[in-house]
CSV table of C-alpha atoms in Angstrom, one decimal:
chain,number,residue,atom,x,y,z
A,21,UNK,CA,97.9,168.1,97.2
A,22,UNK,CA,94.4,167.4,95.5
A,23,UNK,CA,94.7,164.3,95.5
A,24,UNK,CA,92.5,161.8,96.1
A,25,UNK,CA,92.3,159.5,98.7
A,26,UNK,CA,90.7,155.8,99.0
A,27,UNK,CA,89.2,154.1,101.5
A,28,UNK,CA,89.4,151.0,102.6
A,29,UNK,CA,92.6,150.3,101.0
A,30,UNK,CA,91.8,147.2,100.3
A,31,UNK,CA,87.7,145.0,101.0
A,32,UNK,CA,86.9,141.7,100.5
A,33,UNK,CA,83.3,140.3,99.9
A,34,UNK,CA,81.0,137.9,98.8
A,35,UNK,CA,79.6,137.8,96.0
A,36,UNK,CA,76.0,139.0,95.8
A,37,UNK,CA,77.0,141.6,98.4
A,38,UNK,CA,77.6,145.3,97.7
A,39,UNK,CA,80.9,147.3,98.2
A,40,UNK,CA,81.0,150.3,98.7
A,41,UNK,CA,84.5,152.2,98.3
A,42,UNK,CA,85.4,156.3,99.7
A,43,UNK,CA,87.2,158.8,97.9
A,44,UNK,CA,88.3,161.9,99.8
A,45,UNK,CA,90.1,165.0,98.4
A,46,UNK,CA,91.7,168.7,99.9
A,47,UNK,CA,90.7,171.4,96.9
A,48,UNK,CA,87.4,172.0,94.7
A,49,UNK,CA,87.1,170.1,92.1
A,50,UNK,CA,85.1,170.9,88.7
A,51,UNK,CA,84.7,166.7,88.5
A,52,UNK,CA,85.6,163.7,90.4
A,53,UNK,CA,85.9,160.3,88.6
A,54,UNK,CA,86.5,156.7,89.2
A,55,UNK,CA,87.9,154.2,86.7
A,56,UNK,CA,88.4,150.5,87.4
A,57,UNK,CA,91.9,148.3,86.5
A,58,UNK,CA,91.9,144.7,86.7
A,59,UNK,CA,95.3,143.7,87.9
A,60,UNK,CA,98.5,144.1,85.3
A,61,UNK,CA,95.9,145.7,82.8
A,62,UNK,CA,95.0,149.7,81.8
A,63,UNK,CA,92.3,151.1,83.8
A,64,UNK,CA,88.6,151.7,82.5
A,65,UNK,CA,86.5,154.6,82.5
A,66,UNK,CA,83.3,153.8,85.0
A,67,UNK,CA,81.9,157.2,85.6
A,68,UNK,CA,82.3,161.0,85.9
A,69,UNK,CA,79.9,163.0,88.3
A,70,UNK,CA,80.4,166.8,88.0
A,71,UNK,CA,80.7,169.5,91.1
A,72,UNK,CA,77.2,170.5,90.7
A,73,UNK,CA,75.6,166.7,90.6
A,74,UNK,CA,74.8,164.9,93.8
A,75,UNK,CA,74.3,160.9,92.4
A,76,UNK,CA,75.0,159.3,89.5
A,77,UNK,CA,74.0,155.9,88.1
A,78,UNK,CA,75.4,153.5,86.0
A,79,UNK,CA,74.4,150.0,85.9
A,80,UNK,CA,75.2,148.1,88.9
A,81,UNK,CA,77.2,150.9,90.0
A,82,UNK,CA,76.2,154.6,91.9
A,83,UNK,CA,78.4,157.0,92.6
A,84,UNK,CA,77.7,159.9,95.2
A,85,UNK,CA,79.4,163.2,95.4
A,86,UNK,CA,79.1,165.4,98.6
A,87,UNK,CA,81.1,168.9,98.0
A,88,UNK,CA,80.5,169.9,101.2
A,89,UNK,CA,82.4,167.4,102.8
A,90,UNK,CA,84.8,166.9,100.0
A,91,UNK,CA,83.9,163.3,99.4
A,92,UNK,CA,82.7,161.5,97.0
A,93,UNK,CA,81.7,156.9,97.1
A,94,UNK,CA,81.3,154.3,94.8
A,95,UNK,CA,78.4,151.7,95.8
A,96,UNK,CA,79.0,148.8,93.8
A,97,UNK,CA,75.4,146.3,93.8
A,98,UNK,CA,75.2,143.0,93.7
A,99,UNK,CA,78.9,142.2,93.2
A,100,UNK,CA,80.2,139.7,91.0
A,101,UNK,CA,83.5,138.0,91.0
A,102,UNK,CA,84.4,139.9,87.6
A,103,UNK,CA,84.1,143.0,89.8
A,104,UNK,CA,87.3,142.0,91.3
A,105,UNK,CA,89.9,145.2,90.7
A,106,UNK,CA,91.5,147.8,91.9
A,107,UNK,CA,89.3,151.1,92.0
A,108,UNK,CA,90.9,154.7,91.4
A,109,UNK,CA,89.0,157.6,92.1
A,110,UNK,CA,90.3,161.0,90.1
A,111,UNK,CA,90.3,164.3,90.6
A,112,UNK,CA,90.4,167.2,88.1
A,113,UNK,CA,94.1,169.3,89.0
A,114,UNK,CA,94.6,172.7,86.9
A,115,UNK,CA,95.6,170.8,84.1
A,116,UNK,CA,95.3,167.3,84.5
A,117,UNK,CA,93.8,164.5,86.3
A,118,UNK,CA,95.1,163.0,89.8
A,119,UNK,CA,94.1,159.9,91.1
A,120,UNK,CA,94.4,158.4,94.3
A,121,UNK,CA,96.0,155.5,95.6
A,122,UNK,CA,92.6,153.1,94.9
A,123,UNK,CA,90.9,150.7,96.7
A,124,UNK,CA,91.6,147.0,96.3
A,125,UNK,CA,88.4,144.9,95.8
A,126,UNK,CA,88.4,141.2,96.4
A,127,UNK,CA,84.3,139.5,95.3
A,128,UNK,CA,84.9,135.7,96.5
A,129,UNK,CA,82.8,133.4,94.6
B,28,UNK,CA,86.8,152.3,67.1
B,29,UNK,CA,87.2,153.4,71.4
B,30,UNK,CA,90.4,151.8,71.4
B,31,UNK,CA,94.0,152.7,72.6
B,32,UNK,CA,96.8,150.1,71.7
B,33,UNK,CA,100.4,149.7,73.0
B,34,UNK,CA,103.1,147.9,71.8
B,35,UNK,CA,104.7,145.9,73.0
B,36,UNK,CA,103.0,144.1,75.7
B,37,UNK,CA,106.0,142.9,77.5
B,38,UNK,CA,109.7,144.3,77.2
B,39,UNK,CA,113.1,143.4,78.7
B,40,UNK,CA,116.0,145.7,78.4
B,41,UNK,CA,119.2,146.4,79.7
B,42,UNK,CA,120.4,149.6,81.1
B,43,UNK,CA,123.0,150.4,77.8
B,44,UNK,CA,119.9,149.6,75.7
B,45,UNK,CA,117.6,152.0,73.4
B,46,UNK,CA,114.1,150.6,73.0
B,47,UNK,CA,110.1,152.4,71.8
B,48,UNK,CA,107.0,152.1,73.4
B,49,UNK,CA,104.3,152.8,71.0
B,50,UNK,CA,100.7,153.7,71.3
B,51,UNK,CA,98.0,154.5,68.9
B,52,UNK,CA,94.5,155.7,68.9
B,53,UNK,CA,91.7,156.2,66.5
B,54,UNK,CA,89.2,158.3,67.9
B,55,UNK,CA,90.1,161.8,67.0
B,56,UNK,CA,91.7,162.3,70.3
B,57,UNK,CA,93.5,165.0,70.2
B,58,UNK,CA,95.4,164.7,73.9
B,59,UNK,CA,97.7,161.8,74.5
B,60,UNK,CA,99.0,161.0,77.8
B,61,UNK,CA,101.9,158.6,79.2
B,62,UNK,CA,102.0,157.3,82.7
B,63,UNK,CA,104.0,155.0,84.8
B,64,UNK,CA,102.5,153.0,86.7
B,65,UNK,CA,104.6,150.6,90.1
B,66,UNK,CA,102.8,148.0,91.7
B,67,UNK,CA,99.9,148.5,94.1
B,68,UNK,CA,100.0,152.5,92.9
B,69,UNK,CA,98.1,154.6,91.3
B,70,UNK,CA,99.0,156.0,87.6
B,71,UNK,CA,101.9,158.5,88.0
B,72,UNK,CA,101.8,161.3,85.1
B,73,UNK,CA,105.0,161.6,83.6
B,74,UNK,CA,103.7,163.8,80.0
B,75,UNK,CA,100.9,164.9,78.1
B,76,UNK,CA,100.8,165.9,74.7
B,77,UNK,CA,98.3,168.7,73.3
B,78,UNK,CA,97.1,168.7,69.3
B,79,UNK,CA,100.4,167.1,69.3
B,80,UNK,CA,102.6,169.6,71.4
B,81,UNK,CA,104.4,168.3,74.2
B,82,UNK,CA,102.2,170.8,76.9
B,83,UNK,CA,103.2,169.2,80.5
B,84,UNK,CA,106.4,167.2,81.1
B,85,UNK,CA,106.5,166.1,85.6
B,86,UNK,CA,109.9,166.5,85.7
B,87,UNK,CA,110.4,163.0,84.3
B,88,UNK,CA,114.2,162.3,83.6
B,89,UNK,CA,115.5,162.7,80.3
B,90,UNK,CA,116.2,159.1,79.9
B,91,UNK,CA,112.6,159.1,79.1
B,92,UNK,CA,111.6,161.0,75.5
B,93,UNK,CA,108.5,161.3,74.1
B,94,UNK,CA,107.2,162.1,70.7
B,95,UNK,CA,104.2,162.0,69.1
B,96,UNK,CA,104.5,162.0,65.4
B,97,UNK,CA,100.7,162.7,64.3
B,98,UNK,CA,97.4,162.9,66.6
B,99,UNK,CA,97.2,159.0,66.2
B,100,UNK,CA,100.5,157.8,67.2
B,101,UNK,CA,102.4,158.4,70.6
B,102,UNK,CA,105.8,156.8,71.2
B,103,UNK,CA,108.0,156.7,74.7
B,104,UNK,CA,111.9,156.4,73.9
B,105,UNK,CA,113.7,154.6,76.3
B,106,UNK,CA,117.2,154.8,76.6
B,107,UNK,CA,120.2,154.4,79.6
B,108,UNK,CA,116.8,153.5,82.3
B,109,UNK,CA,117.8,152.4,85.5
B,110,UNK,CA,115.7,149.0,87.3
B,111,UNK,CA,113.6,151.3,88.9
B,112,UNK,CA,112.2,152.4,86.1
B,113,UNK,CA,111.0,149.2,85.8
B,114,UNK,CA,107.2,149.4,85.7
B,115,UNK,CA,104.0,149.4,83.7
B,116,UNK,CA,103.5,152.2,81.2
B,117,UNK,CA,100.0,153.4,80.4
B,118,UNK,CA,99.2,155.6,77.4
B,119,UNK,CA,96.1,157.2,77.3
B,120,UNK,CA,93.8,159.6,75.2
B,121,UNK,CA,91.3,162.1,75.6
B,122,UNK,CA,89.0,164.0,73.4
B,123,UNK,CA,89.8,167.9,73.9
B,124,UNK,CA,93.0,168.9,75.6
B,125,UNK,CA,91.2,172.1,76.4
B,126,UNK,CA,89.2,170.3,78.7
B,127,UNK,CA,92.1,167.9,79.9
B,128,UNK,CA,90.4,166.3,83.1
B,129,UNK,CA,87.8,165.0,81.0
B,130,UNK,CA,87.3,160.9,80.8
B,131,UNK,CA,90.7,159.0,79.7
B,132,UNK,CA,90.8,156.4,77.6
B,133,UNK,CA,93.7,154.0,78.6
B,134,UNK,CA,95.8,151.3,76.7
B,135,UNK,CA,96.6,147.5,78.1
B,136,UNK,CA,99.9,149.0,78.9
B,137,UNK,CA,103.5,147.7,78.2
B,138,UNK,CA,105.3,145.9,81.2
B,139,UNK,CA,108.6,146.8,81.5
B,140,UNK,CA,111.4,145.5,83.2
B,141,UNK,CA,115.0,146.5,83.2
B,142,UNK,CA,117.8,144.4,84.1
């Protein structure tokens, strides 16, 4: 499987701290992404970092992509309790996108 | 307009019943996904439509029928579900179906539960 994997399954903070989430996958990808649901909602697009990038940045958020190693993290900064969500990284299949089974992120006030 | 909206929100249905999901976007999207979503999971593809051709179907039973009657509008027919179909159903969009791993744009999703 390509798929994705998370880790941790599931971190709790404070706020003000930073989180920082894994994503490891099996096959080469042309683009790993990770998207953001709040809980019972649809998820949102955060960012997309292609094979040949090495760091993205977007806001409070970087995102880091290491082929090598098949691996890829999301470094949330300064966390707020809004960032509190499940986060899915995604990986690019032969014909669609496969995410992984996310990262559960508690920011206590 | 970057929006993707599902109808309806909530749903309750028993198994003899025949019910729509609907979705709709306006941003020239021209591939339209539905997923199904259980609790603490990640989104489970179930099909995708391409320039509104039904191009990947996972095997999804057949009490499960999409259509999609123009590049706006995607619907999911329910009919004869079971409880553990019971779930939340994502639709989503993206831009060029040739490049189908590109960014998706979801809906809120309809919560479904069958009794």
């Amino acid at each position: 499987s390509q798929q994705g994997e998370e880790d941790p399954q599931a971190l709790s903070i404070q706020e003000g701290e930073n989180a920082t989430m894994n994503c490891s996958y099996k096959t080469s990808i042309n683009n790993l992404q990770w998207y953001r649901q709040n809980s019972g909602r649809g998820l949102v697009h955060l960012i997309l970092i292609r094979s040949n990038e090495r760091e993205k940045h977007s806001g409070r958020l970087r995102v880091t992509l290491d082929t090598s190693k098949k691996s890829s993290s999301l470094l949330i900064t300064a966390s707020r309790a809004a960032d509190t969500a499940s986060y899915f990284c995604a990986t690019d299949g032969w014909d669609k996108v496969i995410f992984g089974p996310g990262t559960s992120l508690s920011v206590i006030p | 307009d970057t929006e993707v909206t599902q109808t309806p929100k909530h749903l309750v249905m028993g198994m003899t019943n025949k019910k729509s999901l609907k979705c709709e976007q306006h941003m020239g999207h021209r591939a339209m996904y539905w997923y199904k979503q259980k609790a603490k999971k990640p989104p489970e593809l179930m099909f995708v439509y391409s320039y509104e051709k039904l191009s990947i179907n996972e095997s999804v039973p057949s009490r499960f029928s999409p259509e999609c009657p123009n590049s706006s509008l995607l619907n999911l027919h329910l009919h004869a579900l079971q409880p553990e179909d019971s779930a939340l159903y994502l639709c989503a969009s993206s831009q060029d179906p040739r490049q189908g791993t590109e960014t998706q744009y979801f809906g809120p999703g309809t919560r479904l539960l069958v009794l």
